[in-house]
mmCIF file of C-alpha atoms in Angstrom:
data_model
loop_
_atom_site.group_PDB
_atom_site.id
_atom_site.type_symbol
_atom_site.label_atom_id
_atom_site.label_comp_id
_atom_site.label_asym_id
_atom_site.label_seq_id
_atom_site.Cartn_x
_atom_site.Cartn_y
_atom_site.Cartn_z
ATOM 1 C CA MET N 1 -3.840 28.822 -2.113
ATOM 2 C CA GLU N 2 -3.162 29.134 1.602
ATOM 3 C CA ASN N 3 0.609 29.291 2.065
ATOM 4 C CA CYS N 4 0.961 27.830 5.575
ATOM 5 C CA ARG N 5 -1.254 25.622 7.661
ATOM 6 C CA ARG N 6 -0.934 24.459 11.236
ATOM 7 C CA VAL N 7 -1.132 20.693 11.054
ATOM 8 C CA SER N 8 -2.708 19.008 14.040
ATOM 9 C CA SER N 9 -2.635 15.320 14.902
ATOM 10 C CA ALA N 10 -6.438 15.302 14.704
ATOM 11 C CA MET N 11 -6.367 16.508 11.105
ATOM 12 C CA GLN N 12 -3.639 14.033 10.206
ATOM 13 C CA SER N 13 -5.579 11.082 11.559
ATOM 14 C CA ALA N 14 -8.711 12.110 9.638
ATOM 15 C CA VAL N 15 -7.345 10.974 6.272
ATOM 16 C CA ASN N 16 -9.187 7.856 5.125
ATOM 17 C CA LEU N 17 -8.893 5.715 2.036
ATOM 18 C CA PRO N 18 -10.911 7.036 -0.928
ATOM 19 C CA PRO N 19 -14.238 5.302 -1.586
ATOM 20 C CA ILE N 20 -14.188 2.795 -4.429
ATOM 21 C CA ASP N 21 -16.644 4.831 -6.496
ATOM 22 C CA ALA N 22 -14.215 7.774 -6.478
ATOM 23 C CA LEU N 23 -11.199 5.848 -7.750
ATOM 24 C CA TRP N 24 -12.327 5.770 -11.360
ATOM 25 C CA LYS N 25 -11.433 9.453 -11.780
ATOM 26 C CA MET N 26 -7.870 8.594 -10.802
ATOM 27 C CA PHE N 27 -7.822 5.656 -13.231
ATOM 28 C CA ILE N 28 -9.278 7.330 -16.317
ATOM 29 C CA ASP N 29 -7.804 10.360 -18.075
ATOM 30 C CA PRO N 30 -9.995 13.435 -17.460
ATOM 31 C CA LYS N 31 -10.529 13.929 -21.198
ATOM 32 C CA ASP N 32 -12.339 10.559 -21.223
ATOM 33 C CA TRP N 33 -14.542 11.114 -18.165
ATOM 34 C CA GLN N 34 -17.666 12.132 -20.097
ATOM 35 C CA LYS N 35 -17.404 9.290 -22.628
ATOM 36 C CA SER N 36 -16.806 6.706 -19.901
ATOM 37 C CA LEU N 37 -19.839 7.864 -17.935
ATOM 38 C CA GLU N 38 -22.014 7.829 -21.049
ATOM 39 C CA LEU N 39 -21.075 4.242 -21.886
ATOM 40 C CA PHE N 40 -20.759 2.850 -18.352
ATOM 41 C CA PRO N 41 -22.678 5.068 -15.921
ATOM 42 C CA ASP N 42 -22.453 2.538 -13.084
ATOM 43 C CA SER N 43 -18.857 1.392 -13.662
ATOM 44 C CA PRO N 44 -17.005 4.019 -15.731
ATOM 45 C CA TRP N 45 -13.625 2.307 -15.259
ATOM 46 C CA GLU N 46 -14.768 -0.369 -17.732
ATOM 47 C CA PHE N 47 -14.204 2.197 -20.495
ATOM 48 C CA TYR N 48 -10.475 1.378 -20.250
ATOM 49 C CA LEU N 49 -10.917 -2.390 -19.951
ATOM 50 C CA LYS N 50 -10.967 -4.865 -22.813
ATOM 51 C CA PRO N 51 -12.741 -5.306 -25.190
ATOM 52 C CA HIS N 52 -13.462 -1.542 -25.170
ATOM 53 C CA GLY N 53 -10.078 -0.338 -23.886
ATOM 54 C CA GLU N 54 -6.457 -1.450 -23.694
ATOM 55 C CA TYR N 55 -6.279 -2.842 -20.165
ATOM 56 C CA SER N 56 -7.034 -6.385 -19.041
ATOM 57 C CA GLN N 57 -9.807 -7.013 -16.523
ATOM 58 C CA PRO N 58 -7.507 -7.488 -13.484
ATOM 59 C CA GLU N 59 -5.729 -4.161 -14.019
ATOM 60 C CA TRP N 60 -8.566 -2.186 -12.467
ATOM 61 C CA ASP N 61 -8.225 -4.336 -9.352
ATOM 62 C CA TYR N 62 -4.451 -3.852 -9.429
ATOM 63 C CA PHE N 63 -4.952 -0.095 -9.559
ATOM 64 C CA CYS N 64 -7.335 -0.134 -6.595
ATOM 65 C CA SER N 65 -4.859 -2.273 -4.651
ATOM 66 C CA ALA N 66 -2.021 0.124 -5.466
ATOM 67 C CA VAL N 67 -3.982 3.146 -4.239
ATOM 68 C CA SER N 68 -4.890 1.366 -1.016
ATOM 69 C CA TRP N 69 -1.298 0.199 -0.504
ATOM 70 C CA VAL N 70 0.201 3.672 -1.051
ATOM 71 C CA TRP N 71 -2.332 5.351 1.228
ATOM 72 C CA ASN N 72 -1.729 2.840 4.010
ATOM 73 C CA CYS N 73 2.056 3.143 3.622
ATOM 74 C CA ALA N 74 1.772 6.932 3.859
ATOM 75 C CA ARG N 75 -0.199 6.697 7.084
ATOM 76 C CA ARG N 76 2.349 4.332 8.632
ATOM 77 C CA ARG N 77 5.283 6.519 7.560
ATOM 78 C CA GLU N 78 3.564 9.625 8.887
ATOM 79 C CA LEU N 79 3.283 7.955 12.274
ATOM 80 C CA ARG N 80 6.986 7.000 12.207
ATOM 81 C CA LYS N 81 7.905 10.619 11.341
ATOM 82 C CA GLY N 82 11.131 9.462 9.708
ATOM 83 C CA GLY N 83 10.020 7.433 6.717
ATOM 84 C CA LYS N 84 12.160 7.841 3.618
ATOM 85 C CA LEU N 85 11.234 7.532 -0.030
ATOM 86 C CA THR N 86 13.251 4.647 -1.468
ATOM 87 C CA LEU N 87 13.872 3.148 -4.883
ATOM 88 C CA SER N 88 12.270 -0.127 -3.811
ATOM 89 C CA PHE N 89 9.138 1.738 -2.693
ATOM 90 C CA ILE N 90 8.738 3.458 -6.072
ATOM 91 C CA LEU N 91 9.291 0.187 -7.913
ATOM 92 C CA SER N 92 6.845 -1.586 -5.587
ATOM 93 C CA VAL N 93 4.143 0.927 -6.514
ATOM 94 C CA ASN N 94 4.669 0.126 -10.184
ATOM 95 C CA ALA N 95 4.810 -3.618 -9.486
ATOM 96 C CA ILE N 96 1.458 -3.681 -7.721
ATOM 97 C CA LEU N 97 -0.056 -1.444 -10.419
ATOM 98 C CA MET N 98 1.054 -3.769 -13.198
ATOM 99 C CA THR N 99 1.063 -7.207 -11.556
ATOM 100 C CA GLY N 100 -0.896 -6.886 -8.327
ATOM 101 C CA ASP N 101 2.123 -7.947 -6.250
ATOM 102 C CA THR N 102 4.734 -5.684 -4.653
ATOM 103 C CA ARG N 103 7.166 -8.609 -4.508
ATOM 104 C CA ASN N 104 7.823 -8.076 -8.230
ATOM 105 C CA TRP N 105 9.484 -4.718 -7.561
ATOM 106 C CA ARG N 106 12.957 -5.780 -8.740
ATOM 107 C CA SER N 107 11.655 -6.378 -12.262
ATOM 108 C CA ALA N 108 9.842 -3.027 -12.479
ATOM 109 C CA ILE N 109 12.805 -1.130 -13.946
ATOM 110 C CA ARG N 110 12.884 -1.367 -17.730
ATOM 111 C CA ASN N 111 15.636 -3.948 -18.175
ATOM 112 C CA PHE N 112 17.534 -2.913 -21.339
ATOM 113 C CA ARG N 113 14.259 -2.536 -23.226
ATOM 114 C CA PRO N 114 13.939 0.598 -25.402
ATOM 115 C CA ILE N 115 10.821 2.700 -25.124
ATOM 116 C CA HIS N 116 9.494 5.876 -26.687
ATOM 117 C CA CYS N 117 6.432 8.092 -26.579
ATOM 118 C CA THR N 118 5.104 10.543 -29.143
ATOM 119 C CA LYS N 119 4.503 14.251 -28.522
ATOM 120 C CA ASN N 120 4.110 17.347 -30.660
ATOM 121 C CA ASN N 121 6.602 20.203 -30.968
ATOM 122 C CA ARG N 122 4.688 22.352 -28.533
ATOM 123 C CA ALA N 123 4.722 19.790 -25.723
ATOM 124 C CA ILE N 124 8.422 19.007 -26.220
ATOM 125 C CA ASN N 125 9.410 22.666 -26.264
ATOM 126 C CA SER N 126 7.378 23.205 -23.091
ATOM 127 C CA VAL N 127 9.596 20.935 -21.019
ATOM 128 C CA TYR N 128 12.799 20.087 -22.909
ATOM 129 C CA ARG N 129 15.419 22.809 -22.826
ATOM 130 C CA GLU N 130 15.420 24.554 -26.214
ATOM 131 C CA GLY N 131 13.904 21.458 -27.808
ATOM 132 C CA GLY N 132 16.967 19.375 -26.900
ATOM 133 C CA THR N 133 17.304 16.181 -24.892
ATOM 134 C CA PHE N 134 17.646 17.776 -21.430
ATOM 135 C CA TYR N 135 14.418 17.896 -19.391
ATOM 136 C CA ALA N 136 14.489 21.465 -18.089
ATOM 137 C CA ASN N 137 14.077 21.778 -14.335
ATOM 138 C CA PRO N 138 15.028 24.417 -11.764
ATOM 139 C CA ASP N 139 16.581 21.788 -9.479
ATOM 140 C CA GLY N 140 19.420 20.952 -11.853
ATOM 141 C CA LEU N 141 18.623 17.240 -12.109
ATOM 142 C CA ASP N 142 20.220 15.486 -15.067
ATOM 143 C CA LEU N 143 17.094 14.021 -16.673
ATOM 144 C CA ARG N 144 17.667 13.255 -20.333
ATOM 145 C CA ALA N 145 16.174 11.554 -23.348
ATOM 146 C CA ASP N 146 18.373 9.679 -25.821
ATOM 147 C CA GLY N 147 16.953 11.679 -28.711
ATOM 148 C CA PHE N 148 14.042 12.295 -31.078
ATOM 149 C CA TRP N 149 12.747 10.906 -34.352
ATOM 150 C CA PRO N 150 10.103 12.596 -36.584
ATOM 151 C CA GLU N 151 6.919 10.520 -36.554
ATOM 152 C CA ALA N 152 6.277 11.203 -40.240
ATOM 153 C CA LYS N 153 9.815 10.412 -41.437
ATOM 154 C CA GLN N 154 10.451 7.034 -43.048
ATOM 155 C CA SER N 155 13.968 5.658 -43.201
ATOM 156 C CA ILE N 156 15.226 2.192 -44.098
ATOM 157 C CA ASP N 157 18.369 2.780 -42.033
ATOM 158 C CA PHE N 158 16.374 3.802 -38.979
ATOM 159 C CA PHE N 159 13.944 0.900 -39.354
ATOM 160 C CA THR N 160 16.886 -1.491 -39.673
ATOM 161 C CA ALA N 161 18.520 -0.023 -36.554
ATOM 162 C CA CYS N 162 15.304 -0.484 -34.576
ATOM 163 C CA ARG N 163 14.994 -4.033 -35.857
ATOM 164 C CA HIS N 164 18.569 -4.955 -34.938
ATOM 165 C CA LEU N 165 18.099 -3.557 -31.444
ATOM 166 C CA SER N 166 14.871 -5.500 -30.915
ATOM 167 C CA LEU N 167 16.590 -8.740 -31.947
ATOM 168 C CA ALA N 168 19.753 -8.230 -29.862
ATOM 169 C CA SER N 169 19.903 -9.807 -26.404
ATOM 170 C CA PRO N 170 21.782 -7.905 -23.689
ATOM 171 C CA GLN N 171 21.693 -10.977 -21.475
ATOM 172 C CA THR N 172 23.525 -13.270 -23.940
ATOM 173 C CA ASP N 173 25.531 -10.787 -26.024
ATOM 174 C CA ARG N 174 25.948 -7.397 -24.350
ATOM 175 C CA LEU N 175 28.435 -6.072 -26.915
ATOM 176 C CA THR N 176 26.069 -6.720 -29.834
ATOM 177 C CA TRP N 177 23.197 -5.109 -27.961
ATOM 178 C CA GLU N 178 25.254 -2.033 -27.051
ATOM 179 C CA SER N 179 26.421 -1.715 -30.653
ATOM 180 C CA ALA N 180 22.815 -1.869 -31.882
ATOM 181 C CA LEU N 181 21.737 0.708 -29.272
ATOM 182 C CA ASN N 182 24.570 3.070 -30.201
ATOM 183 C CA ASN N 183 23.670 2.708 -33.889
ATOM 184 C CA LEU N 184 20.082 3.682 -33.141
ATOM 185 C CA LYS N 185 21.099 6.602 -30.913
ATOM 186 C CA ALA N 186 23.475 7.886 -33.607
ATOM 187 C CA GLN N 187 20.500 8.362 -35.935
ATOM 188 C CA LEU N 188 18.304 10.176 -33.438
ATOM 189 C CA TYR N 189 17.908 13.932 -33.521
ATOM 190 C CA THR N 190 19.430 15.687 -30.510
ATOM 191 C CA ARG N 191 17.075 18.628 -31.017
ATOM 192 C CA ILE N 192 13.659 18.859 -32.632
ATOM 193 C CA THR N 193 13.337 21.008 -35.732
ATOM 194 C CA GLY N 194 10.556 22.834 -37.564
ATOM 195 C CA GLN N 195 8.156 25.575 -36.594
ATOM 196 C CA SER N 196 4.816 23.788 -36.529
ATOM 197 C CA GLY N 197 3.557 23.165 -33.013
ATOM 198 C CA GLU N 198 1.599 20.175 -34.288
ATOM 199 C CA ALA N 199 4.576 18.322 -35.788
ATOM 200 C CA ARG N 200 4.993 15.072 -33.860
ATOM 201 C CA TRP N 201 8.155 13.364 -32.668
ATOM 202 C CA HIS N 202 9.028 10.063 -31.026
ATOM 203 C CA ILE N 203 10.964 10.676 -27.801
ATOM 204 C CA TYR N 204 13.383 7.844 -27.072
ATOM 205 C CA PHE N 205 14.345 7.342 -23.428
ATOM 206 C CA PRO N 206 17.498 5.738 -21.948
ATOM 207 C CA SER N 207 17.542 1.933 -22.050
ATOM 208 C CA HIS N 208 20.459 1.103 -19.759
ATOM 209 C CA PRO N 209 19.227 0.114 -16.274
ATOM 210 C CA GLU N 210 22.267 1.920 -14.832
ATOM 211 C CA GLU N 211 21.246 5.192 -16.472
ATOM 212 C CA ILE N 212 17.629 4.804 -15.422
ATOM 213 C CA GLU N 213 18.542 3.978 -11.830
ATOM 214 C CA ALA N 214 20.972 6.907 -11.671
ATOM 215 C CA GLN N 215 18.168 9.274 -12.675
ATOM 216 C CA LEU N 216 15.813 7.726 -10.126
ATOM 217 C CA ARG N 217 18.349 7.988 -7.313
ATOM 218 C CA SER N 218 19.027 11.641 -8.079
ATOM 219 C CA ILE N 219 15.276 12.332 -7.946
ATOM 220 C CA ILE N 220 14.968 10.511 -4.627
ATOM 221 C CA GLN N 221 17.899 12.429 -3.130
ATOM 222 C CA TRP N 222 16.437 15.754 -4.230
ATOM 223 C CA TYR N 223 12.958 14.789 -3.024
ATOM 224 C CA GLN N 224 14.040 13.570 0.391
ATOM 225 C CA GLY N 225 16.078 16.717 0.981
ATOM 226 C CA ARG N 226 13.029 18.904 0.333
ATOM 227 C CA ILE N 227 10.745 16.697 2.433
ATOM 228 C CA ASP N 228 13.182 16.667 5.361
ATOM 229 C CA VAL N 229 13.238 20.479 5.391
ATOM 230 C CA LEU N 230 9.429 20.606 5.488
ATOM 231 C CA ARG N 231 9.262 17.905 8.147
ATOM 232 C CA ASP N 232 11.862 19.621 10.377
ATOM 233 C CA ARG N 233 10.085 22.951 10.067
ATOM 234 C CA LEU N 234 6.779 21.314 10.930
ATOM 235 C CA ALA N 235 8.314 19.691 14.008
ATOM 236 C CA ALA N 236 9.762 23.027 15.145
ATOM 237 C CA THR N 237 6.809 25.342 14.449
ATOM 238 C CA GLY N 238 3.764 23.141 13.909
ATOM 239 C CA GLU N 239 3.265 24.808 10.533
ATOM 240 C CA LEU N 240 3.532 23.401 7.038
ATOM 241 C CA SER N 241 4.009 25.454 3.887
ATOM 242 C CA LEU N 242 1.344 24.113 1.550
ATOM 243 C CA SER N 243 2.759 25.967 -1.441
ATOM 244 C CA GLU N 244 6.173 24.367 -0.937
ATOM 245 C CA LEU N 245 4.664 20.920 -0.390
ATOM 246 C CA LEU N 246 2.542 21.289 -3.526
ATOM 247 C CA GLU N 247 5.601 22.295 -5.542
ATOM 248 C CA VAL N 248 7.498 19.198 -4.363
ATOM 249 C CA ALA N 249 4.522 16.958 -5.203
ATOM 250 C CA VAL N 250 4.202 18.465 -8.695
ATOM 251 C CA LYS N 251 7.899 18.183 -9.423
ATOM 252 C CA VAL N 252 8.332 14.599 -8.204
ATOM 253 C CA GLN N 253 5.463 13.498 -10.444
ATOM 254 C CA ARG N 254 7.089 15.165 -13.451
ATOM 255 C CA TYR N 255 10.588 13.916 -12.709
ATOM 256 C CA LEU N 256 9.564 10.306 -12.146
ATOM 257 C CA ASP N 257 7.282 10.171 -15.161
ATOM 258 C CA ILE N 258 9.837 11.646 -17.542
ATOM 259 C CA THR N 259 12.389 8.948 -16.650
ATOM 260 C CA HIS N 260 10.017 6.263 -18.037
ATOM 261 C CA PHE N 261 11.721 3.782 -15.736
ATOM 262 C CA CYS N 262 9.115 1.082 -16.412
ATOM 263 C CA MET N 263 7.531 -0.399 -19.524
ATOM 264 C CA ASP N 264 4.067 0.866 -18.586
ATOM 265 C CA GLY N 265 2.315 2.779 -15.820
ATOM 266 C CA SER N 266 4.892 5.543 -15.245
ATOM 267 C CA GLY N 267 2.141 8.196 -15.238
ATOM 268 C CA ARG N 268 0.012 6.369 -12.687
ATOM 269 C CA THR N 269 3.037 5.453 -10.577
ATOM 270 C CA SER N 270 4.336 9.023 -10.496
ATOM 271 C CA LYS N 271 0.871 10.344 -9.624
ATOM 272 C CA LEU N 272 0.621 7.949 -6.678
ATOM 273 C CA ILE N 273 4.022 9.138 -5.417
ATOM 274 C CA SER N 274 2.717 12.684 -5.733
ATOM 275 C CA ASP N 275 -0.340 11.695 -3.661
ATOM 276 C CA PHE N 276 1.996 10.005 -1.173
ATOM 277 C CA THR N 277 3.767 13.348 -0.733
ATOM 278 C CA PHE N 278 0.605 14.929 0.661
ATOM 279 C CA LEU N 279 -0.569 11.856 2.530
ATOM 280 C CA GLN N 280 2.621 11.431 4.541
ATOM 281 C CA PHE N 281 1.835 14.822 6.071
ATOM 282 C CA GLY N 282 -1.715 13.705 6.808
ATOM 283 C CA LEU N 283 -3.264 15.807 4.019
ATOM 284 C CA MET N 284 -5.689 14.699 1.351
ATOM 285 C CA PRO N 285 -4.072 14.940 -2.096
ATOM 286 C CA PRO N 286 -5.622 17.167 -4.770
ATOM 287 C CA ALA N 287 -8.515 15.731 -6.763
ATOM 288 C CA PRO N 288 -8.040 14.782 -10.426
ATOM 289 C CA VAL N 289 -9.219 17.622 -12.651
ATOM 290 C CA LEU N 290 -9.962 18.273 -16.298
ATOM 291 C CA PHE N 291 -7.190 20.727 -17.175
ATOM 292 C CA GLN N 292 -6.938 22.410 -20.552
ATOM 293 C CA TYR N 293 -3.855 24.169 -21.894
ATOM 294 C CA GLU N 294 -3.486 25.444 -25.472
ATOM 295 C CA ASN N 295 -6.472 23.407 -26.709
ATOM 296 C CA GLU N 296 -5.232 20.140 -25.193
ATOM 297 C CA TYR N 297 -6.371 18.229 -22.120
ATOM 298 C CA PHE N 298 -3.793 16.938 -19.641
ATOM 299 C CA GLU N 299 -4.136 14.183 -17.033
ATOM 300 C CA ASN N 300 -0.840 15.085 -15.317
ATOM 301 C CA GLY N 301 1.794 17.800 -15.457
ATOM 302 C CA THR N 302 4.707 15.993 -17.103
ATOM 303 C CA TYR N 303 4.490 17.814 -20.445
ATOM 304 C CA LEU N 304 3.102 21.086 -19.140
ATOM 305 C CA PRO N 305 5.217 24.136 -18.326
ATOM 306 C CA LEU N 306 5.958 23.962 -14.602
ATOM 307 C CA SER N 307 3.738 26.966 -13.830
ATOM 308 C CA GLU N 308 0.792 25.279 -15.557
ATOM 309 C CA ALA N 309 1.455 21.961 -13.793
ATOM 310 C CA ILE N 310 1.331 23.797 -10.471
ATOM 311 C CA ALA N 311 -1.869 25.585 -11.536
ATOM 312 C CA MET N 312 -3.462 22.233 -12.405
ATOM 313 C CA THR N 313 -2.621 20.827 -8.965
ATOM 314 C CA GLU N 314 -3.872 23.976 -7.225
ATOM 315 C CA LEU N 315 -7.159 23.567 -9.098
ATOM 316 C CA GLY N 316 -7.376 20.004 -7.873
ATOM 317 C CA TRP N 317 -6.704 21.166 -4.345
ATOM 318 C CA LYS N 318 -9.634 23.618 -4.536
ATOM 319 C CA GLU N 319 -11.947 20.926 -5.868
ATOM 320 C CA ARG N 320 -11.048 18.384 -3.156
#
């Protein structure tokens, strides 16, 4: 990949919104591209819509609106030269993705609601330091999970803890809710165990809005510091380090996604912020690619080793 590029105003102004028939590859996971084209050759995005998929009919329109909104915001910020990434902007991206309306941004943060995802040993060890709760990153950001639970393990105590937490209301009885959350967290594993790379674990993420927002603000501070350096250098020399910009775009996608700040759409939201990173410099973002690592396909770099996440984005850059 070319390390530096002289960025001209003519090149910056040449970035246009993607055509509607290209958006489906951003909407659908690469591993499902072939199946979606086989079933819906003229409208492959319907593969993810009900009754065939999990999303409601309007969510495709919401996604298209979110892409258009982010791209237009990037162009306006590029012209202002001083635009900053803000918490409200990130939450607005998720709000339009999920509801079609950026005005719902204040409700985008997961408000006391617990959430988990399920990954195998290999994926967890790829990104969590020594299989523990700290998301390993070279920038020293404190990005943590609450803990892990084996997918195959059955426990009455754990089921009861989950049930009590789901029934507790932080709005009407904060102490009861916090007690239920602490009871659940006390039963979680702080480090995954076992040797099998295929063993699967539930990863539980922080539920307190204060903890989630603290992680988001640390990501924003780190991100804006890196972007300001690139922007100042560009203003002084007319050159932009593409390798540095790509690294920032890869990392911000990973960091935002791993916080799971919203109930749904963290992967798509973080990918749009990654695209925004390129677009604010007037550059087309990398294309979505079908990326395989250790016999698995990945739609983003959150659970890849950092070097592989960068390689995936470089591949997308070449295919743009």
